[in-house]
Amino acid sequence: MAVLGSILTQLLHIALMLAAAPLLVGGVRWLKSRLMGRRGPHPMQPWRDLLKLLRKRPVLAEGASIVSRAAPYLALTATALAAALVPSFAFGMVLAPVADLLLIGGLLAFARVALALNGHDAGTPFGGLGAAREMTFAVFAEPALLVCVMVFAVLIGTTNLNTIGYGLSDGLVGLRVSLLFAAVALVAVALAENARVPVDNPATHLELTMVHEAMLLEASGRHLALWEMQASLKLLVWLGLLATLFLPFGTAAPGSGPFAWGLGLVLWAAKIGLLALALAVFESAIAKMRVFRVPEFLGGALMLALLAAALIFVSTGLA
């Protein structure tokens, strides 16, 4: 019976992530428009755009190879696998034993490489420029992510996200300054990984500053739909990751029933909605920084992550 429950929660979780990802992007756009005094597009607009694009045949650039054909499918598959490993409304899903933070980071890195190869494949200057910037930012963002993983590994004793989230939900760890530093570092990495302000602006196509959109200028039709879905799913993965690590309360425990699942679903939606509102307010309040200052921004995130690790080692007596 417990195995059946874990399989059912896993299937419901995957369906929830796929359905909610475009809605999350639409919600953030609607909130930003409201904060700026505009009416804004309907939160369901990303879903309408995806359905329209899926009905269109992709047009490939003259110099494009099989890389441009395979990259959107590979990137979406890797991101969907990562999404399946990040708990939402319940712990103890059937894939929980392999929900390792390093594996999730590796799947997202694989999707990034596929995106960068797609930008290079057509041979256009903007595609190569965006891919070069994307990989440069990754050099600074990934070490910060790995150090944060080490912080949780020392604190809980494992890198399994399901175990970490369930352990933190008990409240035994308590409030720690190191967790605050790790949270700020992970938020900075999440902004860079999802091409959000101040690192990138998803609403602009200004060639001097764009990163993510520069790699998709040649994408069209269902290929563009897959890339848009991958970007939406990645944003939901990161917000779900932050919610699991820093707002783990309310998630249904392993082996619980439908009532706990329903309560966990309501609280998960509230947590994701709160993070989406915070993202909209943050992006409405600040401007995009210059590209050459992004390494400094991510370097600050790495320093905070290292400080969190140092505090954890000192507080646990491992230093």
mmCIF file of C-alpha atoms in Angstrom:
data_model
loop_
_atom_site.group_PDB
_atom_site.id
_atom_site.type_symbol
_atom_site.label_atom_id
_atom_site.label_comp_id
_atom_site.label_asym_id
_atom_site.label_seq_id
_atom_site.Cartn_x
_atom_site.Cartn_y
_atom_site.Cartn_z
ATOM 1 C CA MET A 1 0.000 0.000 0.000
ATOM 2 C CA ALA A 2 2.869 2.378 0.835
ATOM 3 C CA VAL A 3 4.508 1.625 -2.523
ATOM 4 C CA LEU A 4 1.234 2.348 -4.334
ATOM 5 C CA GLY A 5 0.960 5.674 -2.469
ATOM 6 C CA SER A 6 4.516 6.668 -3.389
ATOM 7 C CA ILE A 7 3.896 5.836 -7.064
ATOM 8 C CA LEU A 8 0.610 7.783 -7.051
ATOM 9 C CA THR A 9 2.191 10.851 -5.430
ATOM 10 C CA GLN A 10 5.024 10.725 -7.958
ATOM 11 C CA LEU A 11 2.605 10.678 -10.905
ATOM 12 C CA LEU A 12 0.499 13.478 -9.407
ATOM 13 C CA HIS A 13 3.666 15.470 -8.713
ATOM 14 C CA ILE A 14 4.887 15.211 -12.324
ATOM 15 C CA ALA A 15 1.459 16.221 -13.678
ATOM 16 C CA LEU A 16 1.367 19.142 -11.233
ATOM 17 C CA MET A 17 4.822 20.412 -12.238
ATOM 18 C CA LEU A 18 4.058 20.218 -15.976
ATOM 19 C CA ALA A 19 0.725 21.992 -15.556
ATOM 20 C CA ALA A 20 1.936 24.679 -13.149
ATOM 21 C CA ALA A 21 5.200 25.690 -14.878
ATOM 22 C CA PRO A 22 3.737 27.903 -17.669
ATOM 23 C CA LEU A 23 1.123 29.211 -15.216
ATOM 24 C CA LEU A 24 3.948 30.322 -12.899
ATOM 25 C CA VAL A 25 5.612 32.342 -15.679
ATOM 26 C CA GLY A 26 2.267 33.879 -16.616
ATOM 27 C CA GLY A 27 1.578 34.720 -12.982
ATOM 28 C CA VAL A 28 4.931 36.472 -12.547
ATOM 29 C CA ARG A 29 4.349 38.507 -15.732
ATOM 30 C CA TRP A 30 0.830 39.456 -14.561
ATOM 31 C CA LEU A 31 2.097 40.485 -11.116
ATOM 32 C CA LYS A 32 4.884 42.611 -12.608
ATOM 33 C CA SER A 33 2.400 44.332 -14.900
ATOM 34 C CA ARG A 34 0.060 45.062 -11.983
ATOM 35 C CA LEU A 35 2.933 46.440 -9.913
ATOM 36 C CA MET A 36 3.804 48.779 -12.793
ATOM 37 C CA GLY A 37 0.215 49.986 -13.126
ATOM 38 C CA ARG A 38 -0.585 48.063 -16.294
ATOM 39 C CA ARG A 39 -3.340 45.512 -16.920
ATOM 40 C CA GLY A 40 -0.936 42.826 -18.089
ATOM 41 C CA PRO A 41 -1.487 39.571 -19.993
ATOM 42 C CA HIS A 42 -3.677 36.820 -18.555
ATOM 43 C CA PRO A 43 -1.719 34.298 -16.420
ATOM 44 C CA MET A 44 -2.836 31.550 -18.853
ATOM 45 C CA GLN A 45 -1.215 33.324 -21.829
ATOM 46 C CA PRO A 46 1.991 31.177 -21.743
ATOM 47 C CA TRP A 47 -0.147 28.041 -22.077
ATOM 48 C CA ARG A 48 -1.981 29.580 -25.076
ATOM 49 C CA ASP A 49 1.354 30.502 -26.691
ATOM 50 C CA LEU A 50 2.712 27.001 -26.138
ATOM 51 C CA LEU A 51 -0.330 25.351 -27.703
ATOM 52 C CA LYS A 52 -0.119 27.701 -30.696
ATOM 53 C CA LEU A 53 3.607 27.069 -31.195
ATOM 54 C CA LEU A 54 3.203 23.294 -30.893
ATOM 55 C CA ARG A 55 0.955 23.333 -33.971
ATOM 56 C CA LYS A 56 3.653 25.027 -36.079
ATOM 57 C CA ARG A 57 6.472 23.287 -37.924
ATOM 58 C CA PRO A 58 9.957 24.513 -36.895
ATOM 59 C CA VAL A 59 12.024 26.342 -39.486
ATOM 60 C CA LEU A 60 15.748 25.632 -39.112
ATOM 61 C CA ALA A 61 18.578 27.951 -40.093
ATOM 62 C CA GLU A 62 20.525 27.051 -43.214
ATOM 63 C CA GLY A 63 23.642 25.984 -41.301
ATOM 64 C CA ALA A 64 21.806 24.118 -38.527
ATOM 65 C CA SER A 65 22.695 20.480 -37.858
ATOM 66 C CA ILE A 66 21.078 17.671 -35.885
ATOM 67 C CA VAL A 67 22.087 19.530 -32.726
ATOM 68 C CA SER A 68 19.346 22.123 -33.281
ATOM 69 C CA ARG A 69 16.827 19.303 -33.781
ATOM 70 C CA ALA A 70 17.830 17.260 -30.708
ATOM 71 C CA ALA A 71 18.783 19.995 -28.221
ATOM 72 C CA PRO A 72 15.241 21.148 -27.250
ATOM 73 C CA TYR A 73 14.105 17.566 -26.579
ATOM 74 C CA LEU A 74 17.223 16.728 -24.544
ATOM 75 C CA ALA A 75 17.023 19.953 -22.508
ATOM 76 C CA LEU A 76 13.328 19.521 -21.737
ATOM 77 C CA THR A 77 13.811 15.848 -20.794
ATOM 78 C CA ALA A 78 16.682 16.670 -18.409
ATOM 79 C CA THR A 79 14.729 19.512 -16.788
ATOM 80 C CA ALA A 80 11.607 17.357 -16.468
ATOM 81 C CA LEU A 81 13.676 14.655 -14.720
ATOM 82 C CA ALA A 82 15.012 17.300 -12.321
ATOM 83 C CA ALA A 83 11.454 18.497 -11.703
ATOM 84 C CA ALA A 84 10.387 14.939 -10.887
ATOM 85 C CA LEU A 85 13.016 14.796 -8.121
ATOM 86 C CA VAL A 86 12.114 18.048 -6.308
ATOM 87 C CA PRO A 87 9.297 17.390 -3.770
ATOM 88 C CA SER A 88 6.169 19.500 -4.024
ATOM 89 C CA PHE A 89 3.159 18.511 -1.902
ATOM 90 C CA ALA A 90 4.540 15.261 -0.412
ATOM 91 C CA PHE A 91 7.767 13.616 0.661
ATOM 92 C CA GLY A 92 8.499 9.947 0.060
ATOM 93 C CA MET A 93 7.687 9.734 -3.662
ATOM 94 C CA VAL A 94 8.887 6.683 -5.546
ATOM 95 C CA LEU A 95 11.923 8.571 -6.940
ATOM 96 C CA ALA A 96 12.847 9.980 -3.514
ATOM 97 C CA PRO A 97 15.858 7.613 -3.048
ATOM 98 C CA VAL A 98 17.548 9.126 -6.136
ATOM 99 C CA ALA A 99 16.502 12.751 -5.444
ATOM 100 C CA ASP A 100 20.094 13.822 -4.869
ATOM 101 C CA LEU A 101 20.959 17.525 -4.983
ATOM 102 C CA LEU A 102 24.082 16.770 -7.041
ATOM 103 C CA LEU A 103 22.001 14.787 -9.553
ATOM 104 C CA ILE A 104 19.464 17.641 -9.816
ATOM 105 C CA GLY A 105 22.301 20.119 -10.371
ATOM 106 C CA GLY A 106 23.809 17.810 -12.998
ATOM 107 C CA LEU A 107 20.523 17.505 -14.909
ATOM 108 C CA LEU A 108 20.096 21.290 -14.955
ATOM 109 C CA ALA A 109 23.720 21.669 -16.102
ATOM 110 C CA PHE A 110 23.063 19.165 -18.926
ATOM 111 C CA ALA A 111 20.072 21.257 -20.046
ATOM 112 C CA ARG A 112 22.276 24.374 -19.981
ATOM 113 C CA VAL A 113 24.885 22.701 -22.193
ATOM 114 C CA ALA A 114 22.161 21.672 -24.665
ATOM 115 C CA LEU A 115 20.941 25.278 -24.759
ATOM 116 C CA ALA A 116 24.459 26.622 -25.323
ATOM 117 C CA LEU A 117 25.071 24.105 -28.138
ATOM 118 C CA ASN A 118 21.783 25.170 -29.710
ATOM 119 C CA GLY A 119 22.965 28.788 -29.621
ATOM 120 C CA HIS A 120 26.255 27.881 -31.301
ATOM 121 C CA ASP A 121 24.845 25.456 -33.875
ATOM 122 C CA ALA A 122 23.263 27.945 -36.272
ATOM 123 C CA GLY A 123 26.526 29.883 -36.475
ATOM 124 C CA THR A 124 24.930 33.283 -35.878
ATOM 125 C CA PRO A 125 26.948 35.858 -33.898
ATOM 126 C CA PHE A 126 24.236 36.510 -31.296
ATOM 127 C CA GLY A 127 23.785 32.801 -30.602
ATOM 128 C CA GLY A 128 27.491 32.357 -29.920
ATOM 129 C CA LEU A 129 27.571 35.519 -27.819
ATOM 130 C CA GLY A 130 24.657 34.337 -25.654
ATOM 131 C CA ALA A 131 26.155 30.850 -25.272
ATOM 132 C CA ALA A 132 29.518 32.294 -24.219
ATOM 133 C CA ARG A 133 27.855 34.503 -21.609
ATOM 134 C CA GLU A 134 25.700 31.616 -20.349
ATOM 135 C CA MET A 135 28.701 29.335 -19.799
ATOM 136 C CA THR A 136 30.734 32.160 -18.223
ATOM 137 C CA PHE A 137 28.000 32.790 -15.676
ATOM 138 C CA ALA A 138 27.789 29.046 -14.994
ATOM 139 C CA VAL A 139 31.465 29.025 -14.001
ATOM 140 C CA PHE A 140 30.581 31.324 -11.090
ATOM 141 C CA ALA A 141 27.104 29.976 -10.286
ATOM 142 C CA GLU A 142 27.858 26.246 -10.076
ATOM 143 C CA PRO A 143 30.575 26.490 -7.375
ATOM 144 C CA ALA A 144 28.149 28.511 -5.205
ATOM 145 C CA LEU A 145 25.502 25.813 -5.699
ATOM 146 C CA LEU A 146 27.958 23.026 -4.825
ATOM 147 C CA VAL A 147 29.094 24.793 -1.646
ATOM 148 C CA CYS A 148 25.449 25.231 -0.585
ATOM 149 C CA VAL A 149 24.922 21.497 -1.183
ATOM 150 C CA MET A 150 27.906 20.843 1.074
ATOM 151 C CA VAL A 151 26.305 23.029 3.788
ATOM 152 C CA PHE A 152 23.163 20.887 3.814
ATOM 153 C CA ALA A 153 25.193 17.683 3.556
ATOM 154 C CA VAL A 154 27.120 18.605 6.730
ATOM 155 C CA LEU A 155 23.976 19.808 8.511
ATOM 156 C CA ILE A 156 21.683 16.844 7.723
ATOM 157 C CA GLY A 157 24.246 14.186 6.828
ATOM 158 C CA THR A 158 23.124 13.522 3.264
ATOM 159 C CA THR A 159 22.732 15.190 -0.124
ATOM 160 C CA ASN A 160 19.339 13.570 -0.720
ATOM 161 C CA LEU A 161 16.831 16.420 -1.145
ATOM 162 C CA ASN A 162 13.889 14.384 0.140
ATOM 163 C CA THR A 163 15.745 13.508 3.359
ATOM 164 C CA ILE A 164 17.009 17.080 3.772
ATOM 165 C CA GLY A 165 13.549 18.602 3.316
ATOM 166 C CA TYR A 166 11.893 16.074 5.633
ATOM 167 C CA GLY A 167 14.628 16.625 8.230
ATOM 168 C CA LEU A 168 14.287 20.406 8.074
ATOM 169 C CA SER A 169 10.478 20.184 8.315
ATOM 170 C CA ASP A 170 10.854 18.668 11.800
ATOM 171 C CA GLY A 171 12.389 21.927 13.014
ATOM 172 C CA LEU A 172 15.231 20.137 14.793
ATOM 173 C CA VAL A 173 17.887 22.178 12.991
ATOM 174 C CA GLY A 174 16.400 25.506 14.098
ATOM 175 C CA LEU A 175 17.265 28.965 12.826
ATOM 176 C CA ARG A 176 20.903 29.356 11.820
ATOM 177 C CA VAL A 177 22.816 32.291 10.363
ATOM 178 C CA SER A 178 24.535 29.860 8.010
ATOM 179 C CA LEU A 179 21.152 28.897 6.515
ATOM 180 C CA LEU A 180 20.398 32.587 5.918
ATOM 181 C CA PHE A 181 23.682 33.007 4.020
ATOM 182 C CA ALA A 182 23.002 29.821 2.050
ATOM 183 C CA ALA A 183 19.487 31.064 1.210
ATOM 184 C CA VAL A 184 20.779 34.389 -0.137
ATOM 185 C CA ALA A 185 23.456 32.580 -2.158
ATOM 186 C CA LEU A 186 20.929 30.146 -3.654
ATOM 187 C CA VAL A 187 18.530 32.977 -4.538
ATOM 188 C CA ALA A 188 21.345 34.754 -6.410
ATOM 189 C CA VAL A 189 22.208 31.517 -8.251
ATOM 190 C CA ALA A 190 18.515 30.948 -9.057
ATOM 191 C CA LEU A 191 18.237 34.442 -10.585
ATOM 192 C CA ALA A 192 21.270 33.764 -12.781
ATOM 193 C CA GLU A 193 20.190 30.234 -13.753
ATOM 194 C CA ASN A 194 16.735 31.432 -14.812
ATOM 195 C CA ALA A 195 17.965 34.528 -16.684
ATOM 196 C CA ARG A 196 16.047 36.892 -14.413
ATOM 197 C CA VAL A 197 16.708 40.518 -13.423
ATOM 198 C CA PRO A 198 19.335 41.712 -12.511
ATOM 199 C CA VAL A 199 21.402 39.121 -14.442
ATOM 200 C CA ASP A 200 19.220 39.065 -17.570
ATOM 201 C CA ASN A 201 15.874 40.445 -18.647
ATOM 202 C CA PRO A 202 13.508 37.826 -20.120
ATOM 203 C CA ALA A 203 11.254 40.560 -21.548
ATOM 204 C CA THR A 204 13.858 42.224 -23.778
ATOM 205 C CA HIS A 205 15.728 41.378 -26.962
ATOM 206 C CA LEU A 206 18.361 44.095 -26.679
ATOM 207 C CA GLU A 207 21.317 42.458 -28.369
ATOM 208 C CA LEU A 208 23.956 44.106 -26.200
ATOM 209 C CA THR A 209 22.637 42.610 -22.960
ATOM 210 C CA MET A 210 20.544 39.518 -23.657
ATOM 211 C CA VAL A 211 21.798 36.074 -22.705
ATOM 212 C CA HIS A 212 19.062 33.440 -22.702
ATOM 213 C CA GLU A 213 17.041 34.906 -25.568
ATOM 214 C CA ALA A 214 20.175 35.259 -27.744
ATOM 215 C CA MET A 215 20.482 31.474 -27.870
ATOM 216 C CA LEU A 216 16.856 31.076 -29.022
ATOM 217 C CA LEU A 217 16.723 33.652 -31.817
ATOM 218 C CA GLU A 218 16.781 30.882 -34.441
ATOM 219 C CA ALA A 219 14.216 28.651 -32.661
ATOM 220 C CA SER A 220 10.673 28.511 -34.012
ATOM 221 C CA GLY A 221 7.537 26.389 -34.006
ATOM 222 C CA ARG A 222 7.436 23.411 -31.678
ATOM 223 C CA HIS A 223 11.169 23.743 -30.963
ATOM 224 C CA LEU A 224 10.517 27.193 -29.478
ATOM 225 C CA ALA A 225 7.576 25.738 -27.541
ATOM 226 C CA LEU A 226 9.895 23.110 -26.032
ATOM 227 C CA TRP A 227 12.448 25.757 -25.073
ATOM 228 C CA GLU A 228 9.761 27.949 -23.491
ATOM 229 C CA MET A 229 8.411 24.961 -21.558
ATOM 230 C CA GLN A 230 11.937 24.059 -20.433
ATOM 231 C CA ALA A 231 12.561 27.592 -19.155
ATOM 232 C CA SER A 232 9.215 27.620 -17.306
ATOM 233 C CA LEU A 233 9.900 24.215 -15.772
ATOM 234 C CA LYS A 234 13.384 25.276 -14.675
ATOM 235 C CA LEU A 235 11.979 28.330 -12.884
ATOM 236 C CA LEU A 236 9.464 26.114 -11.072
ATOM 237 C CA VAL A 237 12.237 23.636 -10.166
ATOM 238 C CA TRP A 238 14.280 26.417 -8.559
ATOM 239 C CA LEU A 239 11.334 27.888 -6.651
ATOM 240 C CA GLY A 240 10.364 24.371 -5.536
ATOM 241 C CA LEU A 241 13.955 23.760 -4.441
ATOM 242 C CA LEU A 242 13.981 26.956 -2.365
ATOM 243 C CA ALA A 243 10.592 26.067 -0.856
ATOM 244 C CA THR A 244 11.770 22.551 0.052
ATOM 245 C CA LEU A 245 14.995 23.760 1.683
ATOM 246 C CA PHE A 246 13.810 26.914 3.440
ATOM 247 C CA LEU A 247 9.989 26.566 3.692
ATOM 248 C CA PRO A 248 9.552 22.803 4.190
ATOM 249 C CA PHE A 249 6.601 23.020 6.605
ATOM 250 C CA GLY A 250 3.244 21.602 5.569
ATOM 251 C CA THR A 251 4.572 19.028 3.090
ATOM 252 C CA ALA A 252 2.882 15.640 3.527
ATOM 253 C CA ALA A 253 5.045 13.073 5.297
ATOM 254 C CA PRO A 254 5.954 9.754 3.604
ATOM 255 C CA GLY A 255 3.106 7.247 3.815
ATOM 256 C CA SER A 256 0.429 9.878 4.529
ATOM 257 C CA GLY A 257 -3.019 9.879 2.947
ATOM 258 C CA PRO A 258 -5.074 12.049 0.572
ATOM 259 C CA PHE A 259 -6.021 14.591 3.279
ATOM 260 C CA ALA A 260 -2.350 15.335 3.996
ATOM 261 C CA TRP A 261 -1.689 15.472 0.238
ATOM 262 C CA GLY A 262 -4.455 18.052 -0.221
ATOM 263 C CA LEU A 263 -3.143 20.174 2.655
ATOM 264 C CA GLY A 264 0.393 19.869 1.287
ATOM 265 C CA LEU A 265 -0.835 20.914 -2.176
ATOM 266 C CA VAL A 266 -2.550 24.046 -0.811
ATOM 267 C CA LEU A 267 0.522 25.034 1.204
ATOM 268 C CA TRP A 268 2.884 24.280 -1.725
ATOM 269 C CA ALA A 269 0.778 26.528 -3.996
ATOM 270 C CA ALA A 270 0.872 29.246 -1.321
ATOM 271 C CA LYS A 271 4.665 28.972 -0.971
ATOM 272 C CA ILE A 272 5.254 29.065 -4.744
ATOM 273 C CA GLY A 273 2.820 31.993 -5.023
ATOM 274 C CA LEU A 274 4.686 33.849 -2.265
ATOM 275 C CA LEU A 275 8.041 33.270 -3.974
ATOM 276 C CA ALA A 276 6.558 34.356 -7.330
ATOM 277 C CA LEU A 277 5.259 37.562 -5.716
ATOM 278 C CA ALA A 278 8.677 38.199 -4.155
ATOM 279 C CA LEU A 279 10.304 37.684 -7.574
ATOM 280 C CA ALA A 280 7.863 40.097 -9.242
ATOM 281 C CA VAL A 281 8.415 42.764 -6.559
ATOM 282 C CA PHE A 282 12.200 42.319 -6.740
ATOM 283 C CA GLU A 283 12.297 42.590 -10.539
ATOM 284 C CA SER A 284 10.006 45.637 -10.469
ATOM 285 C CA ALA A 285 12.174 47.413 -7.907
ATOM 286 C CA ILE A 286 15.638 47.062 -9.463
ATOM 287 C CA ALA A 287 17.235 47.456 -12.881
ATOM 288 C CA LYS A 288 19.282 44.988 -14.859
ATOM 289 C CA MET A 289 22.980 45.244 -14.126
ATOM 290 C CA ARG A 290 25.721 45.503 -16.739
ATOM 291 C CA VAL A 291 26.858 42.155 -18.134
ATOM 292 C CA PHE A 292 30.417 42.694 -16.913
ATOM 293 C CA ARG A 293 29.174 43.060 -13.332
ATOM 294 C CA VAL A 294 27.360 39.688 -13.262
ATOM 295 C CA PRO A 295 30.549 37.773 -12.260
ATOM 296 C CA GLU A 296 30.871 40.149 -9.282
ATOM 297 C CA PHE A 297 27.234 39.436 -8.357
ATOM 298 C CA LEU A 298 27.768 35.670 -8.528
ATOM 299 C CA GLY A 299 31.140 35.993 -6.826
ATOM 300 C CA GLY A 300 29.296 37.573 -3.891
ATOM 301 C CA ALA A 301 26.954 34.575 -3.864
ATOM 302 C CA LEU A 302 29.955 32.234 -3.752
ATOM 303 C CA MET A 303 31.454 34.188 -0.846
ATOM 304 C CA LEU A 304 28.180 33.945 1.094
ATOM 305 C CA ALA A 305 28.037 30.205 0.416
ATOM 306 C CA LEU A 306 31.632 29.786 1.638
ATOM 307 C CA LEU A 307 30.812 31.810 4.761
ATOM 308 C CA ALA A 308 27.797 29.583 5.400
ATOM 309 C CA ALA A 309 30.007 26.504 5.029
ATOM 310 C CA ALA A 310 32.591 27.936 7.433
ATOM 311 C CA LEU A 311 29.906 28.682 10.040
ATOM 312 C CA ILE A 312 28.477 25.174 9.676
ATOM 313 C CA PHE A 313 31.905 23.601 10.191
ATOM 314 C CA VAL A 314 32.532 25.746 13.263
ATOM 315 C CA SER A 315 29.078 25.184 14.811
ATOM 316 C CA THR A 316 29.211 21.416 14.279
ATOM 317 C CA GLY A 317 32.747 21.092 15.618
ATOM 318 C CA LEU A 318 34.203 19.799 12.345
ATOM 319 C CA ALA A 319 36.589 22.742 11.900
#
